[in-house]
Every structure is written in C-alpha cells, then in structure tokens.
Coordinates of C-alpha atoms and ligand atoms in Angstrom, one line a residue:
M1 CA 136.0 87.4 100.5
S2 CA 138.9 89.8 101.2
P3 CA 138.5 93.3 102.0
S4 CA 139.6 94.3 98.6
D5 CA 136.8 92.2 97.1
L6 CA 134.4 94.0 99.3
V7 CA 135.7 97.4 98.2
V8 CA 135.2 96.3 94.6
A9 CA 131.7 95.3 95.2
L10 CA 130.9 98.5 97.1
E11 CA 132.3 100.7 94.2
R12 CA 130.5 98.7 91.6
A13 CA 127.2 99.4 93.3
R14 CA 128.0 103.2 93.7
R15 CA 129.0 103.4 90.0
R16 CA 125.5 102.0 89.0
T17 CA 123.9 104.7 91.3
E18 CA 126.0 107.5 89.9
D19 CA 125.5 106.4 86.3
L20 CA 121.7 106.5 86.8
L21 CA 121.5 109.9 88.7
E22 CA 124.3 111.9 87.0
P23 CA 122.4 113.0 83.9
L24 CA 119.5 114.4 86.1
T25 CA 118.7 117.8 87.1
D26 CA 118.1 118.8 90.8
E27 CA 114.4 119.3 89.9
Q28 CA 114.2 115.8 88.6
L29 CA 115.8 114.4 91.6
T30 CA 113.6 116.2 94.1
Q31 CA 110.2 116.0 92.4
Q32 CA 107.5 113.5 93.2
I33 CA 107.3 111.7 89.8
S34 CA 104.8 109.3 91.3
R35 CA 102.9 108.5 94.6
L36 CA 104.1 105.0 94.1
Q37 CA 107.7 106.0 94.3
S38 CA 110.0 108.1 96.5
P39 CA 111.7 111.3 95.1
L40 CA 115.1 110.0 93.7
V41 CA 117.0 112.1 96.3
W42 CA 115.3 110.4 99.1
D43 CA 116.5 107.0 97.7
L44 CA 120.0 108.4 97.3
A45 CA 120.3 109.6 100.9
H46 CA 118.5 106.4 102.1
I47 CA 121.2 104.4 100.4
G48 CA 123.8 106.3 102.4
H49 CA 121.8 106.0 105.6
F50 CA 121.6 102.4 105.5
E51 CA 125.3 102.1 104.9
E52 CA 126.0 104.5 107.8
L53 CA 123.6 102.5 109.9
W54 CA 125.1 99.0 109.1
L55 CA 128.7 99.5 108.5
L56 CA 129.7 102.6 110.3
R57 CA 127.4 102.4 113.4
R58 CA 126.6 98.7 114.0
V59 CA 129.9 97.4 112.8
G60 CA 132.3 100.3 113.3
G61 CA 130.8 101.6 116.6
R62 CA 130.5 105.2 115.3
K63 CA 127.8 107.8 116.5
A64 CA 125.0 108.7 114.2
V65 CA 125.8 111.5 111.8
S66 CA 122.5 113.2 112.2
P67 CA 120.1 111.4 114.6
E68 CA 117.1 112.8 112.7
Y69 CA 118.1 110.8 109.6
D70 CA 116.9 107.5 111.5
E71 CA 113.3 108.6 111.1
L72 CA 113.4 110.5 107.8
Y73 CA 115.1 107.6 105.9
D74 CA 113.3 104.7 107.7
A75 CA 111.5 103.1 104.7
F76 CA 108.8 102.1 107.3
A77 CA 108.1 105.5 108.7
H78 CA 106.6 107.4 105.9
A79 CA 104.8 106.2 102.6
R80 CA 106.7 106.7 99.4
G81 CA 104.2 109.3 98.2
D82 CA 104.7 111.4 101.3
R83 CA 108.5 111.7 101.5
A84 CA 108.8 114.7 99.1
R85 CA 107.2 116.9 101.8
L86 CA 109.5 115.7 104.4
P87 CA 112.6 117.9 105.4
I88 CA 114.9 115.6 103.5
L89 CA 118.2 116.5 102.1
S90 CA 118.4 118.4 98.9
P91 CA 120.6 117.1 96.1
Q92 CA 123.9 118.4 97.0
P93 CA 123.9 117.8 100.8
A94 CA 122.5 114.2 100.0
R95 CA 125.4 113.7 97.5
A96 CA 127.8 115.0 100.1
Y97 CA 126.4 112.7 102.9
V98 CA 126.7 109.6 100.9
R99 CA 130.1 110.4 99.8
D100 CA 131.3 111.2 103.4
V101 CA 129.8 107.9 104.5
R102 CA 131.5 105.9 101.8
E103 CA 134.8 107.5 102.7
A104 CA 134.5 106.6 106.3
V105 CA 133.5 102.9 105.3
L106 CA 136.6 102.6 103.1
E107 CA 138.8 103.6 105.9
L108 CA 137.1 101.3 108.2
L109 CA 137.1 98.1 106.0
P110 CA 140.9 97.2 106.2
N111 CA 140.6 97.0 109.9
L112 CA 137.5 94.7 110.0
S113 CA 138.2 91.1 111.0
L114 CA 135.8 89.0 108.9
D115 CA 136.3 85.6 110.8
N116 CA 135.8 86.8 114.3
G117 CA 132.8 84.6 115.0
D118 CA 130.2 87.5 114.3
P119 CA 127.7 86.1 111.8
L120 CA 127.1 89.7 110.5
L121 CA 130.8 89.8 109.4
N122 CA 131.2 86.4 108.2
E123 CA 132.4 86.3 104.6
G124 CA 131.7 90.0 104.6
F125 CA 127.8 89.3 104.9
V126 CA 126.9 92.9 106.1
V127 CA 128.9 94.5 103.3
G128 CA 127.2 92.2 100.9
M129 CA 123.8 93.4 102.2
V130 CA 124.8 96.9 101.9
V131 CA 125.9 96.4 98.3
Q132 CA 122.7 94.6 97.5
H133 CA 120.7 97.2 99.0
E134 CA 122.1 99.9 97.0
L135 CA 121.7 97.8 93.8
Q136 CA 118.1 97.1 94.6
H137 CA 117.5 100.8 95.1
T138 CA 119.1 101.6 91.9
E139 CA 116.4 99.4 90.3
T140 CA 113.7 101.1 92.3
M141 CA 115.0 104.3 91.0
A142 CA 115.0 103.0 87.4
Q143 CA 111.5 102.3 87.8
T144 CA 110.8 106.0 88.9
L145 CA 112.6 107.0 85.9
A146 CA 110.5 104.7 83.7
L147 CA 107.3 106.4 85.2
A148 CA 108.9 109.7 84.1
G149 CA 109.6 108.4 80.5
L150 CA 113.1 108.6 81.0
A151 CA 114.2 104.8 81.2
R152 CA 114.5 102.6 78.2
R153 CA 115.3 99.0 78.3
P154 CA 117.8 97.6 75.8
P155 CA 116.4 95.4 73.0
V156 CA 115.8 91.9 74.4
R157 CA 114.1 89.3 72.1
A158 CA 112.5 86.0 72.6
S159 CA 114.0 83.6 70.1
V160 CA 112.7 80.2 71.1
T161 CA 109.4 78.4 71.4
G162 CA 107.9 75.3 73.0
E163 CA 108.2 73.9 76.6
V164 CA 110.6 71.9 78.7
T165 CA 109.4 69.0 80.8
V166 CA 111.0 69.2 84.3
P167 CA 110.8 65.6 85.6
S168 CA 109.3 64.8 89.0
G169 CA 111.8 64.4 91.9
P170 CA 113.7 66.2 94.7
F171 CA 115.9 69.3 94.2
T172 CA 117.4 71.9 96.7
L173 CA 115.4 75.0 97.0
G174 CA 117.3 78.0 98.5
S175 CA 120.8 79.2 98.9
T176 CA 124.0 78.4 100.9
D177 CA 125.8 81.5 99.5
P178 CA 127.3 83.5 102.3
W179 CA 125.6 86.6 100.7
A180 CA 122.2 85.2 100.4
Y181 CA 119.4 86.8 102.3
D182 CA 117.6 85.2 105.3
N183 CA 114.6 84.5 103.0
E184 CA 116.6 82.1 100.7
R185 CA 117.7 80.1 103.7
P186 CA 117.8 77.4 104.8
A187 CA 118.5 75.5 101.6
H188 CA 116.3 72.3 101.7
D189 CA 115.0 69.6 99.6
V190 CA 111.8 69.8 98.0
D191 CA 110.1 67.0 96.0
L192 CA 108.0 68.2 93.0
A193 CA 105.6 66.5 90.6
E194 CA 106.6 66.6 86.9
F195 CA 105.6 69.9 85.2
R196 CA 106.2 71.7 82.0
I197 CA 107.5 75.3 81.6
D198 CA 107.7 77.6 78.6
R199 CA 111.3 77.9 77.2
A200 CA 110.6 81.5 76.5
L201 CA 109.1 84.5 78.3
V202 CA 105.6 85.8 77.1
T203 CA 106.2 88.4 74.5
N204 CA 104.4 91.6 73.4
A205 CA 103.1 89.9 70.4
D206 CA 101.7 86.9 72.6
Y207 CA 100.1 89.3 75.0
A208 CA 98.8 91.6 72.1
A209 CA 96.8 88.5 71.2
F210 CA 95.3 88.4 74.5
V211 CA 94.4 92.0 74.6
D212 CA 92.9 91.9 70.9
A213 CA 90.9 88.9 71.8
G214 CA 89.1 90.6 74.6
G215 CA 91.1 89.2 77.4
Y216 CA 90.5 92.1 79.8
R217 CA 86.7 91.7 79.3
N218 CA 86.7 87.9 79.7
R219 CA 85.8 87.3 83.3
D220 CA 86.5 83.5 83.0
V221 CA 90.2 83.9 82.9
W222 CA 90.5 86.3 85.9
S223 CA 90.6 85.4 89.5
A224 CA 87.9 87.2 91.7
E225 CA 90.5 89.4 93.2
G226 CA 92.0 90.1 89.7
W227 CA 88.6 91.0 88.2
G228 CA 88.0 93.5 91.0
W229 CA 91.3 95.0 90.4
R230 CA 90.9 95.2 86.6
K231 CA 87.5 96.9 87.2
A232 CA 88.7 99.5 89.8
E233 CA 91.7 100.2 87.7
Q234 CA 89.8 100.2 84.4
A235 CA 92.8 98.2 83.1
D236 CA 92.6 97.2 79.5
E237 CA 96.3 96.8 78.6
P238 CA 99.7 96.7 80.5
L239 CA 101.0 99.9 81.9
F240 CA 103.1 102.0 79.2
W241 CA 101.6 99.5 76.5
D242 CA 103.6 100.5 73.4
L243 CA 102.3 99.1 70.2
T244 CA 105.5 100.2 68.5
A245 CA 107.6 98.0 70.9
L246 CA 109.4 95.1 69.7
P247 CA 106.8 92.3 69.1
D248 CA 109.2 89.6 70.4
A249 CA 110.5 91.5 73.4
P250 CA 109.2 90.1 76.7
V251 CA 106.0 92.0 77.8
Q252 CA 106.7 94.1 80.9
H253 CA 104.8 96.2 83.4
V254 CA 102.1 93.6 83.9
S255 CA 100.6 93.1 87.4
F256 CA 100.2 89.6 88.9
H257 CA 96.5 89.8 88.2
E258 CA 97.4 90.4 84.6
A259 CA 100.0 87.6 84.4
E260 CA 97.7 85.2 85.9
A261 CA 94.8 86.0 83.5
Y262 CA 97.1 85.7 80.6
A263 CA 98.3 82.4 81.6
H264 CA 94.8 81.0 82.1
W265 CA 93.8 82.3 78.7
V266 CA 96.3 80.3 77.0
G267 CA 95.3 77.2 79.1
K268 CA 98.3 77.4 81.4
R269 CA 99.2 78.8 84.7
L270 CA 102.0 80.6 86.5
P271 CA 104.8 78.5 87.9
T272 CA 105.1 78.1 91.6
E273 CA 108.3 79.6 93.1
P274 CA 109.8 76.1 93.7
E275 CA 109.0 75.0 90.1
W276 CA 110.6 78.2 88.9
E277 CA 113.8 77.7 90.8
K278 CA 113.9 73.8 89.9
A279 CA 113.7 74.8 86.3
A280 CA 116.4 77.5 86.8
K281 CA 118.7 75.1 88.6
T282 CA 118.1 71.9 86.5
T283 CA 117.1 73.0 83.0
A284 CA 118.6 76.4 82.6
A285 CA 120.3 75.4 79.3
D286 CA 116.9 74.9 77.7
L287 CA 115.3 78.1 79.0
E288 CA 115.9 81.6 77.6
H289 CA 116.0 84.7 79.8
M290 CA 115.6 83.0 83.0
L291 CA 117.7 85.7 84.6
G292 CA 117.9 89.5 83.7
A293 CA 115.3 90.0 81.4
V294 CA 112.0 90.8 83.2
W295 CA 110.9 89.7 86.7
Q296 CA 108.7 86.8 86.4
W297 CA 105.7 86.4 88.5
T298 CA 105.0 83.2 90.4
S299 CA 101.8 81.9 91.9
S300 CA 103.6 81.9 95.3
S301 CA 102.9 84.1 98.2
F302 CA 106.0 85.3 100.1
G303 CA 106.9 83.2 103.3
G304 CA 109.8 81.8 105.0
Y305 CA 111.2 78.4 104.3
P306 CA 111.0 75.7 106.9
G307 CA 113.5 76.6 109.7
F308 CA 113.6 80.3 108.6
R309 CA 115.4 82.8 111.0
A310 CA 115.4 86.4 110.6
F311 CA 118.7 87.8 110.0
P312 CA 120.0 90.4 110.5
Y313 CA 116.7 92.2 110.9
A314 CA 113.0 91.3 110.6
E315 CA 112.1 94.2 108.5
Y316 CA 114.1 93.0 105.4
S317 CA 111.7 90.1 104.7
E318 CA 109.9 88.6 107.7
A319 CA 107.6 91.7 107.9
F320 CA 106.2 90.9 104.5
F321 CA 105.5 87.2 104.9
G322 CA 101.9 86.4 104.2
D323 CA 99.4 86.1 101.4
E324 CA 99.4 89.8 100.5
Y325 CA 102.7 89.6 98.6
K326 CA 103.5 87.6 95.6
V327 CA 107.0 86.3 94.6
L328 CA 108.8 87.3 91.5
R329 CA 111.9 85.7 90.3
G330 CA 114.9 86.0 87.8
G331 CA 115.6 89.8 88.0
S332 CA 115.0 92.4 85.1
W333 CA 117.2 93.9 82.4
F334 CA 118.1 96.5 84.9
T335 CA 118.9 94.2 87.9
D336 CA 122.5 93.7 88.7
P337 CA 123.8 90.1 88.1
L338 CA 124.9 90.1 91.9
V339 CA 121.2 90.2 92.7
A340 CA 119.6 88.4 89.7
R341 CA 120.7 84.9 91.0
P342 CA 118.5 81.8 90.7
T343 CA 117.6 81.7 94.4
F344 CA 116.9 85.5 94.8
R345 CA 113.3 86.2 95.9
N346 CA 111.6 89.5 95.2
W347 CA 108.0 90.2 96.2
D348 CA 105.4 92.8 95.5
L349 CA 101.7 93.5 95.9
P350 CA 99.7 91.6 93.2
H351 CA 98.3 94.9 91.6
R352 CA 101.8 96.5 91.2
R353 CA 103.1 97.0 87.7
Q354 CA 105.4 100.0 87.6
I355 CA 108.1 97.4 88.2
F356 CA 109.8 95.6 85.3
S357 CA 107.5 92.5 85.5
G358 CA 106.6 90.0 83.0
L359 CA 105.8 86.2 83.0
R360 CA 106.6 82.7 81.8
C361 CA 103.8 80.1 81.6
A362 CA 103.9 76.6 83.1
R363 CA 101.5 73.7 83.3
D364 CA 101.2 70.3 85.0
G365 CA 103.2 67.5 83.4
Ligands
FE2_1 FE1 115.9 100.4 101.5

C-alpha cells in the first residue's frame, strides 16, 4: 500500500458518504427518523471524529479539535435514539469539521512511514480501518434512509435453484489480509462435516409461501426466543414487506428469528459461520449472490477465533462477543466491495431487521 493508494481509498469512501447525503435537506439530516438509528448528521460528524481520533491524534500526534466531541461522538456513550437531543453539530458545521479533518489527513499522509514497525501503520492498516469505518457508516445511514422510505435497492434477482454439496474436510477460516479486522484473525484450519447449501438466496416468492402458509402462527418452526419475539412484536411479515416487490428478488429486512423459522419450515437450517465461509471460499462459482446482495444470517453467535487478540481497540469487536449477537455474512446491495469480502463478519441482535438482511438455507450432507 502506497500513500497514494490510501488517498484513493479514503476519497472513494468519502464520495459514497457525499453521494448519499447530498440530496438531503438539513431537516432530513437532523431529525430522529427512528429510535433505532442516529440522526444522519451524528453519523456524519462521527465519521470525521473517528478519522480525527485515529489519524490526526493517534498517528499524527495532534491535539483534539474539540475535546467535547470525544463524548458526543462516542458510539458507546449514548444510545442512538438519544443522540438528536445532544448538543451535536448541525449540518453545516458538521460538514466543515469532516472536511477540515480530511484536509489535515491528506497533508499528513505523505509523511507517514508505513513500515516503521508500528502494527497500526503496517500496510496502512489504520487508514484501512478509517476507510472501512466510513463505508460501514454509509450503510448504517442507508438503513436510516430505508426507514424513512428514501432508499431503494437496485433490482437483484435470483436465477438459480438447487443445492451444492460441500465435501467434508479442512479449510482455512479467517483472513491474512493486512486490512482485515481483528475478528477475522488469526486465520486457522477448521474441519467440517459434509453439508449442503442452497445455490440461491431465499426470495420474496419463497418467503411469501411461508407467510401464506401461516408460518408466523406455526409455533413448531420457531425457537422459544423467536416465538417470544414474534408475539411481542406481533410480527406477521418482514419489515417493509411489499407484495409488489420483485418475486425473485432476495427477501430482505428479516430478523434472525424469522430467518431461522423460515429455514426450519422448509426442512433446512441456517448455515454456521464456518460453513458459510467454506462455501464462499471453495464453491463460490456454484453459488449466486454470496457477496453484495443481502446480508445472510448464520446460526453462529459472535466470538473470537482461537488465538484472538483485540487490535487496535476492544470496542470494535471484542465488546460484542457472546451469545447475544448473531453473525451475518456476505454484505448487502449497499455494502462497498472493500467491506463485502468472504471473511468479513457482521453481527447484530437476533431481532434486528432494519438492516438489509436475508438468508440462504443449508442442511446436513
Ligand atoms: Fe462508528
């Protein structure tokens, strides 16, 4: 990675942010569209603050632009639904802050030594982290826009049927990519039994059959936790369920509970995380939409691989390890290809469905 490669990556992420926010009014940027999401202007300034924190302060040794931002834009300090009431920057100062930080970063980058032995700088890791952080937030902002009815996905259609058998045997789970996150490392061999996985994602038409057959009232196909969620939420179809949507488009906005219930209903199950990754790495040519269509729920909880070391900070992934969060793989139609890699691990609570989430079924071989 040369400094000019890093500039290209930074600028590409920024273009995505600008393209998303440019058409919006100040009111759309500042309002609390949903308690599940931050006001968009918070995400915007938070992107700048993360970049300031890691590149200007941590790497560049600069002083804080405004010490109060550390608390205002700390994702752990305030729930998303409370952020509109904080004294956060309004759109114009937020844009100016983000722009000023970027200008200072572009001045700093040519002077950085990327092979001075600091693991943070090795291969430009910390810049890669800032780029991916921005790209991940653009997707969070796109979810907010979807909740406001302002985001439409491009037409994606499933065109294959049937299953692929993935033979038993070892494969390498995880990544050695220098920009991979700590949770993708260390790469290690895992031995799996034979399994079968669907060549296509579950479509709206597939899912409609489940809805029409009374799947949401069929206690037998839901887990105890899933049934409790369904009743409390009075869920009887996916979020934003649109019967005019393309029948052969992958279903999206389903929770883990719904994905699991659907898979049980067709006599299958969700793939485990290692199964999903093995399929993506060894049989990708036979599988449609492994990357970049909808996030695909797996049956696995989020945890560290054997030998995991938090790097460069525990709040990125380690703070979320445990049974509470389920892993999603593959990226959505909105996810930038830099993030939607076969080893990338996304995680969320099993009842969340404002995300662009769908599923692919698997079963034992
Ligand atoms: Fe963030």
